[in-house]
Short mmCIF file of C-alpha atoms in Angstrom, two decimals:
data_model
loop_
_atom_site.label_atom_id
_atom_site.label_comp_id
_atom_site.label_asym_id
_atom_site.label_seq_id
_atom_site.Cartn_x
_atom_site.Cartn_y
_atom_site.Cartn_z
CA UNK A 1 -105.94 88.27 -43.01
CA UNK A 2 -103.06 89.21 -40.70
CA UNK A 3 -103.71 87.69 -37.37
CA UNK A 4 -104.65 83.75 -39.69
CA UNK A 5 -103.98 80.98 -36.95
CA UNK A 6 -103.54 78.62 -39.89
CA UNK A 7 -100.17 80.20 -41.04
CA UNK A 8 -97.28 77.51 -40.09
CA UNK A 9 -94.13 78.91 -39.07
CA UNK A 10 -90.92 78.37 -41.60
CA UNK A 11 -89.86 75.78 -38.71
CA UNK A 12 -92.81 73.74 -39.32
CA UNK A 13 -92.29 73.73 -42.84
CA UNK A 14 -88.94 72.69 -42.99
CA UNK A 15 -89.66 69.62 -40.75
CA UNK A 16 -92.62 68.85 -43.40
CA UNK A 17 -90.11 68.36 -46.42
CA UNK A 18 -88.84 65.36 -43.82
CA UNK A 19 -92.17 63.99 -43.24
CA UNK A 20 -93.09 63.95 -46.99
CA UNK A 21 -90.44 61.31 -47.01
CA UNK A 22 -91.95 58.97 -44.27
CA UNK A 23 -95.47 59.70 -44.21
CA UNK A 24 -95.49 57.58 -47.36
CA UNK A 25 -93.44 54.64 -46.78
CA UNK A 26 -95.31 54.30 -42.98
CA UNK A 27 -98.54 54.07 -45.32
CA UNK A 28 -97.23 51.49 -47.31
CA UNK A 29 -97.57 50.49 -50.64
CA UNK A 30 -101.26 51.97 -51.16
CA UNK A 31 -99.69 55.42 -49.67
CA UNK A 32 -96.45 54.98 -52.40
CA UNK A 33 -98.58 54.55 -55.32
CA UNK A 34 -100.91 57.91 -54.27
CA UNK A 35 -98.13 59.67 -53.83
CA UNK A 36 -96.88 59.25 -57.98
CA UNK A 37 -94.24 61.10 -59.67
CA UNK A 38 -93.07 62.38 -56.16
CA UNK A 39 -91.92 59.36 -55.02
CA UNK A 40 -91.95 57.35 -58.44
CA UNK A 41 -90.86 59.76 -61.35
CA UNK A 42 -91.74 59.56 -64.86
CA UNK A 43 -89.39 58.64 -67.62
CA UNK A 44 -88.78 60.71 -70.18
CA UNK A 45 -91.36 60.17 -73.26
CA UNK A 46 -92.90 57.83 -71.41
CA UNK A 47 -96.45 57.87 -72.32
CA UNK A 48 -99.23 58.50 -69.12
CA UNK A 49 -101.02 54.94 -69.39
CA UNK A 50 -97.40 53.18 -69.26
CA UNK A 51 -96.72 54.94 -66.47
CA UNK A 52 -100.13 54.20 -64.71
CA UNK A 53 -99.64 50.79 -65.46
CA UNK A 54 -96.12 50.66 -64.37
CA UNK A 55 -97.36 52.49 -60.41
CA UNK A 56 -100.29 50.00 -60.46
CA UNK A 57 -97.46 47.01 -60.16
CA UNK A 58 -95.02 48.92 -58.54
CA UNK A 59 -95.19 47.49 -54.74
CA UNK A 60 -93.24 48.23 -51.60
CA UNK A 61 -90.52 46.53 -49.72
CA UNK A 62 -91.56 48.54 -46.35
CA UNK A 63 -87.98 48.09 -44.69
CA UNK A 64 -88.81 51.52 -43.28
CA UNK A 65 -91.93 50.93 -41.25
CA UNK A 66 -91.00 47.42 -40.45
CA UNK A 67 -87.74 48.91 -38.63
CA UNK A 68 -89.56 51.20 -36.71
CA UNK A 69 -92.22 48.63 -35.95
CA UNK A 70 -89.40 46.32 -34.91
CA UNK A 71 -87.63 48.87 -32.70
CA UNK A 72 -91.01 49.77 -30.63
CA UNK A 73 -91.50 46.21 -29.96
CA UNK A 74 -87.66 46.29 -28.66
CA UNK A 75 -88.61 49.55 -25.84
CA UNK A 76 -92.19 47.46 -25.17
CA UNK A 77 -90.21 43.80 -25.17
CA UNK A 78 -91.55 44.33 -20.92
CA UNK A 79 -94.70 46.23 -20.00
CA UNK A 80 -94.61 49.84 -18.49
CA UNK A 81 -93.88 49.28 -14.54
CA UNK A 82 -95.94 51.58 -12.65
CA UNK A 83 -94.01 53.19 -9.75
CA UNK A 84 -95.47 52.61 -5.91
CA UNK A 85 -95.31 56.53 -5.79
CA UNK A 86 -98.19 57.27 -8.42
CA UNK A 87 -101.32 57.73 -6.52
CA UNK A 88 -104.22 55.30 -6.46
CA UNK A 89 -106.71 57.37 -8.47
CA UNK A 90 -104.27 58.21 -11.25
CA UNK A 91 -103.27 54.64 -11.39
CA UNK A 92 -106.80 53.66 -12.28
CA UNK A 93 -106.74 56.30 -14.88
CA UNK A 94 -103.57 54.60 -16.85
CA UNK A 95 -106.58 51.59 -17.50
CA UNK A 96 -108.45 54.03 -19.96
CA UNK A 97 -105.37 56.41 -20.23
CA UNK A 98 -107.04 58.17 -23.46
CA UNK A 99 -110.59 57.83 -23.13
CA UNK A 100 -110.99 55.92 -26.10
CA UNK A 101 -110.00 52.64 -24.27
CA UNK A 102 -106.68 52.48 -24.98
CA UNK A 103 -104.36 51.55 -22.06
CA UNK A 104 -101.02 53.08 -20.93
CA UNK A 105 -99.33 50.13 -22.14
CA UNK A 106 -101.02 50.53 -25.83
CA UNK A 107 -101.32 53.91 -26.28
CA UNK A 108 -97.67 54.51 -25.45
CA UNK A 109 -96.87 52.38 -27.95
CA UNK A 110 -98.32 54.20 -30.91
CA UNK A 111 -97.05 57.13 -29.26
CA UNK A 112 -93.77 55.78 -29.86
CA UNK A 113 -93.87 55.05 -33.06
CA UNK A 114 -94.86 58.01 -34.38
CA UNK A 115 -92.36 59.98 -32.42
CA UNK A 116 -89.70 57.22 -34.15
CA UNK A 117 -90.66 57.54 -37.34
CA UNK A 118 -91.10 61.42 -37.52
CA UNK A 119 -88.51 62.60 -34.56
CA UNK A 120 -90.97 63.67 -32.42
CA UNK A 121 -94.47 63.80 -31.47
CA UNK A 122 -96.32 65.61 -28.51
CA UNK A 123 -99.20 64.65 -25.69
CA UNK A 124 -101.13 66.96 -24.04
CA UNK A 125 -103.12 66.25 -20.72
CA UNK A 126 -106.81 67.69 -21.55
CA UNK A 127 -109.50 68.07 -18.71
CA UNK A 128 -113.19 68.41 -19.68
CA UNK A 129 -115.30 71.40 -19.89
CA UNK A 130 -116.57 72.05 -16.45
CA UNK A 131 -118.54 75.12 -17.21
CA UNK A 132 -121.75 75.40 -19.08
CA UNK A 133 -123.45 77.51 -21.73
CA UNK A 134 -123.82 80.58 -19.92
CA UNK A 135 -120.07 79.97 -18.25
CA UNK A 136 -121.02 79.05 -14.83
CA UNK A 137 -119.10 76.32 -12.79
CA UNK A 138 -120.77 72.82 -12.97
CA UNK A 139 -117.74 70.98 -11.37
CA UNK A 140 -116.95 72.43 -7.71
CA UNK A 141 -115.74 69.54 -5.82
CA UNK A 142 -113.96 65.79 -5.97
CA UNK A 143 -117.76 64.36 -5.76
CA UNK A 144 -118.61 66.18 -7.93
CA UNK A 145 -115.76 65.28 -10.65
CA UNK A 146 -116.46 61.35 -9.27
CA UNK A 147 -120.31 61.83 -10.19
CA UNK A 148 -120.16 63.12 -13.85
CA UNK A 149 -117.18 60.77 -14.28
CA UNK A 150 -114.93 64.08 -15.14
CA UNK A 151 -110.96 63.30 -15.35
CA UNK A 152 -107.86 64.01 -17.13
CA UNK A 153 -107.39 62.27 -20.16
CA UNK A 154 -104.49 62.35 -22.96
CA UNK A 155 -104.60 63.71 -26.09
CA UNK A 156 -101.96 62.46 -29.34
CA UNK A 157 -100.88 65.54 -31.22
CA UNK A 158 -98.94 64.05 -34.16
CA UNK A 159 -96.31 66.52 -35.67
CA UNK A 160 -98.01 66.70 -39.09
CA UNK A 161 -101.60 68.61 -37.00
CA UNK A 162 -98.67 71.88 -35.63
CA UNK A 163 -98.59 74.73 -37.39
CA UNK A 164 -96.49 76.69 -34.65
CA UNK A 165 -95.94 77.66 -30.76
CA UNK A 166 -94.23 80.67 -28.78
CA UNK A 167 -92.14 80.67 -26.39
CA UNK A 168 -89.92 82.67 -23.57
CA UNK A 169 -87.16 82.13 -22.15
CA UNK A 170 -86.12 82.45 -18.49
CA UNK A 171 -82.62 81.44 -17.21
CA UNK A 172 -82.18 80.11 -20.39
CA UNK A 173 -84.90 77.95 -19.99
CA UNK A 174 -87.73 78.04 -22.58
CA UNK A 175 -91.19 78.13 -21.37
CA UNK A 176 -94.10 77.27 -23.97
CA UNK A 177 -96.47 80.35 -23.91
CA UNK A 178 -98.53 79.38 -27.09
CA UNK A 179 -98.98 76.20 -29.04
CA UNK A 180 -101.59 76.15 -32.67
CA UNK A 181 -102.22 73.26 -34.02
CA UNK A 182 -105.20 71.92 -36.53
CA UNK A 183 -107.81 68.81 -35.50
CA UNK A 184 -110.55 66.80 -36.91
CA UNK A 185 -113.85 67.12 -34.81
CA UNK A 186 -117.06 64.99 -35.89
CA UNK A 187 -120.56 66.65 -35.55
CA UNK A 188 -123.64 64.88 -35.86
CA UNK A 189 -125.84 65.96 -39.10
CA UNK A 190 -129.61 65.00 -39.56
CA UNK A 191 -130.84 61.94 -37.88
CA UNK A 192 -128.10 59.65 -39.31
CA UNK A 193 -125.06 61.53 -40.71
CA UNK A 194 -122.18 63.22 -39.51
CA UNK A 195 -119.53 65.86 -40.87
CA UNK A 196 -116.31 66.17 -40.21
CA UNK A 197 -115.04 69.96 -39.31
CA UNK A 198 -111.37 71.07 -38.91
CA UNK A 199 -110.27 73.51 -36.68
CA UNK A 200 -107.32 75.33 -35.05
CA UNK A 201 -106.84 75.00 -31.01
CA UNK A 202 -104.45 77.52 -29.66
CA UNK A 203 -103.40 76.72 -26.10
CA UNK A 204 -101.88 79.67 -23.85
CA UNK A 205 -101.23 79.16 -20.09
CA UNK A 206 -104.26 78.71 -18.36
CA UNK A 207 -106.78 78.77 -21.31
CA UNK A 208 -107.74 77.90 -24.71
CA UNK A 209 -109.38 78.75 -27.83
CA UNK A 210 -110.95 77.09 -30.89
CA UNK A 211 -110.75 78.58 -34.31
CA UNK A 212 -113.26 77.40 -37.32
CA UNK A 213 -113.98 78.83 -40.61
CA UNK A 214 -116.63 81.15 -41.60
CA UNK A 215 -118.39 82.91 -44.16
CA UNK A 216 -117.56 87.00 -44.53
CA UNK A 217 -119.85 89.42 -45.36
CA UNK A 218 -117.92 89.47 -48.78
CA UNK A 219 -118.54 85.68 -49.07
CA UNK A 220 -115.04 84.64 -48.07
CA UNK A 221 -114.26 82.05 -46.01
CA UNK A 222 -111.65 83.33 -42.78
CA UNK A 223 -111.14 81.63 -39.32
CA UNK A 224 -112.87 83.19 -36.61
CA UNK A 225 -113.15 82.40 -33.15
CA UNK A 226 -115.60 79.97 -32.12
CA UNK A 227 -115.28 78.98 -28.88
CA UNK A 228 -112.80 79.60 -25.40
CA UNK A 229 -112.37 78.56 -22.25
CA UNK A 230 -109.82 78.63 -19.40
CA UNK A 231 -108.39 75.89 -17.16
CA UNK A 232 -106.59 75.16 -13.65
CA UNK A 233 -103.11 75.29 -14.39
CA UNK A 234 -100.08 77.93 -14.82
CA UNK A 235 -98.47 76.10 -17.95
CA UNK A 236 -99.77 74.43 -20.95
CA UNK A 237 -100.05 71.13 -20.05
CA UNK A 238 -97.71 69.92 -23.45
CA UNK A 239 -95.30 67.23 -23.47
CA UNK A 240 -92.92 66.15 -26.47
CA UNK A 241 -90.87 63.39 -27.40
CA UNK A 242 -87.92 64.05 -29.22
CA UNK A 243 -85.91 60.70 -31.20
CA UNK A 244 -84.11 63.30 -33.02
CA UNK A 245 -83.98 66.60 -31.63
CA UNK A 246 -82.38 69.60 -33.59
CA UNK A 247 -83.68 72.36 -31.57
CA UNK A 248 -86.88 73.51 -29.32
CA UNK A 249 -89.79 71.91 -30.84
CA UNK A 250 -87.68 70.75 -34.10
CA UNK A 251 -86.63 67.43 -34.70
CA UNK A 252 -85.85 65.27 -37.67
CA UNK A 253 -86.63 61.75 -37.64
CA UNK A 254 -83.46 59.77 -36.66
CA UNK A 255 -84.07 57.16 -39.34
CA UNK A 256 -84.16 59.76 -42.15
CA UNK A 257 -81.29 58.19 -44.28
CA UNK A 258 -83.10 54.99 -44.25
CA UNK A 259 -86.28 56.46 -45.38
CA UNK A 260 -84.27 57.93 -48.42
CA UNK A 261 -82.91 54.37 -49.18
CA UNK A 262 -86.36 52.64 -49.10
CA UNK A 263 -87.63 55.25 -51.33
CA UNK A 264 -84.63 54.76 -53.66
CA UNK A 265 -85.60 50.56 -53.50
CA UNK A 266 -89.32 51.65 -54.48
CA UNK A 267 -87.96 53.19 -57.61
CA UNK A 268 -85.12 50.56 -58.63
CA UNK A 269 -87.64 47.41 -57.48
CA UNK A 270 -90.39 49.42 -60.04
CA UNK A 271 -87.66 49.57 -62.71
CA UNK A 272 -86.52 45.95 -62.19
CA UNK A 273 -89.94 45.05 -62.12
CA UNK A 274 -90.52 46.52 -65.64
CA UNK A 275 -87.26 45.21 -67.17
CA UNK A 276 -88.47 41.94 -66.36
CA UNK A 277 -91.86 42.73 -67.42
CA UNK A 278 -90.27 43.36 -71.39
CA UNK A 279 -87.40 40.52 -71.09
CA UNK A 280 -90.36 37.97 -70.24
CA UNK A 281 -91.49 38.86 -73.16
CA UNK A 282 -90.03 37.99 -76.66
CA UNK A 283 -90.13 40.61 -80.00
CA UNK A 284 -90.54 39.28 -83.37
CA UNK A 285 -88.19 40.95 -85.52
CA UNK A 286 -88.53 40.66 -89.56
CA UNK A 287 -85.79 41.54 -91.72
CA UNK A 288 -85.78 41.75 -95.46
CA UNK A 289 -89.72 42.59 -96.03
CA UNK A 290 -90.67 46.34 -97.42
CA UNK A 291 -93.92 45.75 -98.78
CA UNK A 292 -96.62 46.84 -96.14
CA UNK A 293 -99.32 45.27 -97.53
CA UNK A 294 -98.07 42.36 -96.83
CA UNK A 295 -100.19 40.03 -94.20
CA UNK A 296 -98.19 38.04 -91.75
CA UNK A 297 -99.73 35.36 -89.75
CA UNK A 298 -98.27 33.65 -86.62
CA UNK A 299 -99.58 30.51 -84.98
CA UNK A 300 -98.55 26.59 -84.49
CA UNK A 301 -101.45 26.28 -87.19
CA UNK A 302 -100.07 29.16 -89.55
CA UNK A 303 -97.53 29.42 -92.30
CA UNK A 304 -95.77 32.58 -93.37
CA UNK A 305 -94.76 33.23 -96.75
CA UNK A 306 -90.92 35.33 -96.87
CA UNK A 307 -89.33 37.13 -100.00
CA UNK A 308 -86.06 35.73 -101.02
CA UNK A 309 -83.89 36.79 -98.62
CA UNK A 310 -86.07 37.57 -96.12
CA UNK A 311 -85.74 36.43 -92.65
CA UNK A 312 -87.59 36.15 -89.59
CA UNK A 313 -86.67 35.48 -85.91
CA UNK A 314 -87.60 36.13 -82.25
CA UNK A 315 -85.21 38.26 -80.15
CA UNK A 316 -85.12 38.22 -76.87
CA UNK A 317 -83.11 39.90 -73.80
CA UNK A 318 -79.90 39.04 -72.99
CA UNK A 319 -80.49 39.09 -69.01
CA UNK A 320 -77.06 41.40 -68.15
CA UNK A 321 -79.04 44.67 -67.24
CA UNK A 322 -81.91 42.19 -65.13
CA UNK A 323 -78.38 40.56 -63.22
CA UNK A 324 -76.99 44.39 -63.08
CA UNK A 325 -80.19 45.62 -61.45
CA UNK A 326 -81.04 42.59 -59.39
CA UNK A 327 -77.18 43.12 -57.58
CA UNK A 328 -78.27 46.70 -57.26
CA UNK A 329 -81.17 46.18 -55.25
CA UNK A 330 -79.48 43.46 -52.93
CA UNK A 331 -76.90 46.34 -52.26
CA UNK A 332 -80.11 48.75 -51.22
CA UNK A 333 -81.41 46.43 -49.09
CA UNK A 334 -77.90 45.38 -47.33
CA UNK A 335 -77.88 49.21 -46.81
CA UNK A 336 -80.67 49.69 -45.77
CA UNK A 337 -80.29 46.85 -42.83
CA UNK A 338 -77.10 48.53 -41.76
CA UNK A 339 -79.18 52.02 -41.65
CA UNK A 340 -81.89 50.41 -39.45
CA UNK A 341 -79.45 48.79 -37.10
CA UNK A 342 -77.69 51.97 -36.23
CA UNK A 343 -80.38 52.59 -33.47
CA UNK A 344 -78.68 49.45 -31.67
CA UNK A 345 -75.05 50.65 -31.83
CA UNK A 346 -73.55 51.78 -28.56
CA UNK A 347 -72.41 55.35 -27.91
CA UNK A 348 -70.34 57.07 -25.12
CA UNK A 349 -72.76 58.80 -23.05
CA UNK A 350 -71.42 61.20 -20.86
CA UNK A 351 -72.84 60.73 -16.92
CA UNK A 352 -74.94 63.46 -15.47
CA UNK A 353 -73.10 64.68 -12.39
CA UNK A 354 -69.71 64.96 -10.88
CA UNK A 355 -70.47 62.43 -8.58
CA UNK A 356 -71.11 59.89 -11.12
CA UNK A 357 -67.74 60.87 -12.73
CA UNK A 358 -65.67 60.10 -10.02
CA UNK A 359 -67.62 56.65 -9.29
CA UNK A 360 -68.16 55.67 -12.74
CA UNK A 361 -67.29 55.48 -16.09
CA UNK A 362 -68.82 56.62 -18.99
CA UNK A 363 -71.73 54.60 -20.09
CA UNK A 364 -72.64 52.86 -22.86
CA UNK A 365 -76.51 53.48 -24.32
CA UNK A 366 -77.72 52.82 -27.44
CA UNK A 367 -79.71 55.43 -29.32
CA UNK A 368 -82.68 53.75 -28.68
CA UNK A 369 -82.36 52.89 -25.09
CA UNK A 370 -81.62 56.68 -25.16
CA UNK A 371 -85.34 57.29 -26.42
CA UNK A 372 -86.76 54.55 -23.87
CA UNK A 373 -85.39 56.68 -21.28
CA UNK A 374 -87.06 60.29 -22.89
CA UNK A 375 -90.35 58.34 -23.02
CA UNK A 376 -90.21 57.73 -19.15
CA UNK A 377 -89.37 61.46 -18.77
CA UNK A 378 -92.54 62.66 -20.81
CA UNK A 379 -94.98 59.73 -19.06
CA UNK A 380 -93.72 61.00 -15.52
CA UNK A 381 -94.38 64.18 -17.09
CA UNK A 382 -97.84 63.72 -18.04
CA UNK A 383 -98.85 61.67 -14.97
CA UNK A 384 -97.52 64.78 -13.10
CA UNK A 385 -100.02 67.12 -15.13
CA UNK A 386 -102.81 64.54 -14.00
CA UNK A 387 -101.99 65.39 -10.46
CA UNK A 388 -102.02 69.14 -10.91
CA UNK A 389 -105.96 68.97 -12.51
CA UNK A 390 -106.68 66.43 -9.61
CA UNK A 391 -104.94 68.19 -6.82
CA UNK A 392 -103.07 64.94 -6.05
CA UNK A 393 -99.52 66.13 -4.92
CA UNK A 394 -97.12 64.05 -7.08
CA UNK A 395 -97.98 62.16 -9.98
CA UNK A 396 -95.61 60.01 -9.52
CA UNK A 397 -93.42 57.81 -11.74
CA UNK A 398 -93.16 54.68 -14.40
CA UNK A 399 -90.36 52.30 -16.00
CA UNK A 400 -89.58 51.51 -19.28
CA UNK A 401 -88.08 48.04 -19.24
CA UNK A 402 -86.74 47.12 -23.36
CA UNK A 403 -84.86 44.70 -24.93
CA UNK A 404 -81.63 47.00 -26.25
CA UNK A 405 -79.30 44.37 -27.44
CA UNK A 406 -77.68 44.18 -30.70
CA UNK A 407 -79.34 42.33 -33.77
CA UNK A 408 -78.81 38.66 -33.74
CA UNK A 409 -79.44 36.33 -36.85
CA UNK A 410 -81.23 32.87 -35.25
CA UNK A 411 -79.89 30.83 -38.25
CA UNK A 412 -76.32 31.45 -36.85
CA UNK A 413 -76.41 31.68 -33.00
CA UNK A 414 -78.91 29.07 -32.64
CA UNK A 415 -76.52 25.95 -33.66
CA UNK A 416 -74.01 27.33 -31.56
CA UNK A 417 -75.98 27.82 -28.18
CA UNK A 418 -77.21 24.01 -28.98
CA UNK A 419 -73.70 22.90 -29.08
CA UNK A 420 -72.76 24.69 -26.11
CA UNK A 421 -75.68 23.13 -23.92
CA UNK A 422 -74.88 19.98 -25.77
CA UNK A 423 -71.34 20.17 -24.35
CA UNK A 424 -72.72 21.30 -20.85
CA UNK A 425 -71.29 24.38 -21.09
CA UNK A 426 -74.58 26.25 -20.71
CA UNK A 427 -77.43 25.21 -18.71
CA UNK A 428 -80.98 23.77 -19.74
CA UNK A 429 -82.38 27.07 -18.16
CA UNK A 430 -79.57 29.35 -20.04
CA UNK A 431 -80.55 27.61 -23.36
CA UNK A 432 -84.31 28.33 -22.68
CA UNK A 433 -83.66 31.84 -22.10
CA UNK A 434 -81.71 33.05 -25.14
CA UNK A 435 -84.38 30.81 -27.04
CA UNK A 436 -87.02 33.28 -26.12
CA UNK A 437 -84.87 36.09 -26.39
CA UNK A 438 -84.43 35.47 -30.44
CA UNK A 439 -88.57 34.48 -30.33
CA UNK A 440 -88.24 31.39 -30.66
CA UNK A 441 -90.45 30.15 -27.88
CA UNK A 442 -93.09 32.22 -26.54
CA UNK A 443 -92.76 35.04 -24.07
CA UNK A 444 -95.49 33.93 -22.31
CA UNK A 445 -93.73 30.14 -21.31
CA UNK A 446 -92.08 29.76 -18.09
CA UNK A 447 -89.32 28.00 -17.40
CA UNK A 448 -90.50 26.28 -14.09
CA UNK A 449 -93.50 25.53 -15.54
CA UNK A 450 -92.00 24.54 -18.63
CA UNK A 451 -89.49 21.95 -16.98
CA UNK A 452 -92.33 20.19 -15.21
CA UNK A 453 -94.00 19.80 -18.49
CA UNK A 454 -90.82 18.13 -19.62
CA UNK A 455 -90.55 15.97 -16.15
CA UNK A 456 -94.16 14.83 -17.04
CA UNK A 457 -94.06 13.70 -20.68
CA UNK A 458 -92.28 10.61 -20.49
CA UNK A 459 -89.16 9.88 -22.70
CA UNK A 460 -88.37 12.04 -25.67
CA UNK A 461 -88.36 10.20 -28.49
CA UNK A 462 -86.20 12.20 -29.85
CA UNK A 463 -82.97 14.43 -28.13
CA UNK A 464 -83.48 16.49 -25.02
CA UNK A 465 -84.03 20.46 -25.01
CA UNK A 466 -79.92 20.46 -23.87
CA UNK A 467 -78.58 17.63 -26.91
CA UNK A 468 -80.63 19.21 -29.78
#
């Protein structure tokens, strides 16, 4: 078949090598072990029910999905503010943003992560069918949306469901003209069952098309069209998020290198694993005996009979190669925290206009408060596309309020603010703060309310909040 939807581009498959990496250590040790000798080769000679036995205790530190857990809860350390400019009805739809229950707040969240852990991933504003079987208009007019509950909804398109897009470009600005990529759809089957179908949605300015597979004359399975319809708008209503942009609708995931060194930790933590696994356990060793016939018994209630000369005596493992690869995986993992960090490290980011050049200086932004500020850019973006289906004007706008400050280690700034409030150098309030800032007391605790409590509760027994 020429014209097959299903073909990815070479673009698409480059990226994939990249997400081969991840898509594994985001699923964890369960995800490690399906993948096998991809991510856990097999020794030379060694025999297929070793190895099975050595995957089945191989487990994962997951350093990788932990650090891109950690650095969404750093861009969602605040909720999403919701500008005064967004209009009433699309404010109401950010409550159910997806249809599936799932708030702004939530939803952008998991949007985030997968963007962070695979460089980008892409949103697109859907609207539902308004015209029925014979194609005639059911929706007309903004009662009639409000009666049959019709809106705009989102839609997640993570980058592993493209297969490939077109573009033109005007200006030198690229338009997207045509965007494939593969979903899941559940039908119902019989009274209590349902099937799962895949198919291919094309999306072209201003309509649509699904693509499922189907049985040729010749008996051959091909996709075919199986269903179209149109929509409101002059663009495809696409949005993407780019952590690590390398081009138009490329990316690679910024935390690549640290993906490599988790998978490297799988492997070494699986060979330490087994190393200690055969030095746990002593091998008898028998020197002097040639006769194989001969019947040897071993037990606190047994007695073995030895030629002259004969000898016999357990050896065990010296322990050098368990120290050598016990050092070698606190290396990894020292790496590996220096590779996860990097998100946090300042860079010189050039300002935007003249203007600013004259006023300001350069500023300073961290990679990831970088991406906070993208993921404001594609939200006002899809709010905008709400407004377009809903004839609303301006979609208006939201804030992305994260934590962006560098790593600190509790153990060793903690004793030090304590001795600074103890020496009044920092107040009661001061001390409070950086507390919750390093989780140590709950977001949720106020400080005004908080200090009453204290007022309340009599004498400490033991040394005030400011002399711990």
């Amino acid at each position: 078949m020429v014209d097959d939807p299903s073909k990815p581009l070479p673009a698409v498959n480059a990226m994939r090598e990249d997400w081969a990496v991840v898509d594994p250590l985001m699923g964890g040790t369960k995800a490690m072990r399906a993948a096998g000798t991809q991510k856990l080769p097999k020794w030379p000679k060694e025999e297929q029910e070793d190895y099975d036995n050595r995957l089945k205790l191989s487990t994962l530190l997951p350093v990788y999905s932990e650090t891109v857990k950690n650095m969404t809860g750093r861009v969602f350390a605040e909720p999403i503010v919701l500008g005064e400019d967004i209009p009433k009805p699309i404010e109401a739809y950010t409550e159910n943003f997806d249809r599936q229950g799932n708030n702004l707040q939530i939803w952008s969240q998991t949007f985030f992560t997968v963007a962070l852990s695979h460089g980008l991933c892409h949103v697109l504003v859907e609207y539902p069918k308004t015209t029925d079987a014979e194609g005639n208009q059911t929706i007309v007019t903004k009662a009639d949306e409000q009666a049959a509950g019709v809106r705009p909804y989102v839609v997640m398109i993570r980058p592993q469901q493209v297969l490939g897009w077109r573009s033109s470009s005007t200006d030198g600005k690229h338009t997207l003209t045509q965007f494939r990529y593969m979903e899941s759809v559940e039908e119902d089957e019989g009274a209590f069952d349902t099937k799962s179908i895949d198919q291919i949605r094309v999306l072209e300015p201003g309509k649509w098309s699904v693509y499922r597979k189907k049985e040729t004359t010749d008996k051959k399975l091909e996709w075919a069209l199986h269903d179209k319809g149109v929509n409101s708008l002059k663009h495809i209503p696409l949005s993407t998020l780019y952590t690590g942009r390398t081009g138009y609708m490329t990316a690679k995931p910024p935390l690549l290198e640290l993906a490599h060194l988790n998978v490297k930790h799988w492997q070494s933590q699986s060979d330490q694993d087994n190393i200690l696994h055969v030095a746990r356990v002593p091998m008898l060793a028998i020197i002097g005996v040639e006769d194989i016939t001969w019947e040897l018994k071993v037990g606190t209630a047994s007695a073995t009979k030895l030629p002259k000369d004969g000898d016999m005596k357990w050896v065990e493992h010296t322990g050098k190669s368990i120290e050598a690869g016990q050092s070698s995986l606190t290396d990894l993992e020292d790496q590996m925290r220096i590779a996860g960090a990097k998100l946090l490290q300042k860079e010189k980011q050039a300002v935007k206009t003249a203007t600013q050049a004259e006023d300001e200086a350069a500023q300073e932004l961290s990679p990831l408060e970088t991406m906070a500020g993208q993921l404001e850019d594609v939200l006002d973006q899809v709010l905008q596309d709400y407004a377009e289906f809903t004839a609303e004007g301006e979609g208006g706008h939201v804030q992305v309020n994260g934590n962006f400050d560098s790593d600190f280690i509790p153990e060793t700034t903690l004793p030090l603010l304590l001795n600074l409030a103890t020496q009044g150098k920092i107040s009661d309030e001061t001390l409070f703060s950086e507390l919750q800032r390093r989780n140590v007391v709950s977001q949720d605790i106020d400080w005004t309310e908080e200090q009453a409590r204290i007022a309340t509760q009599g004498p400490a027994e033991g040394p005030a909040l400011g002399t711990l």
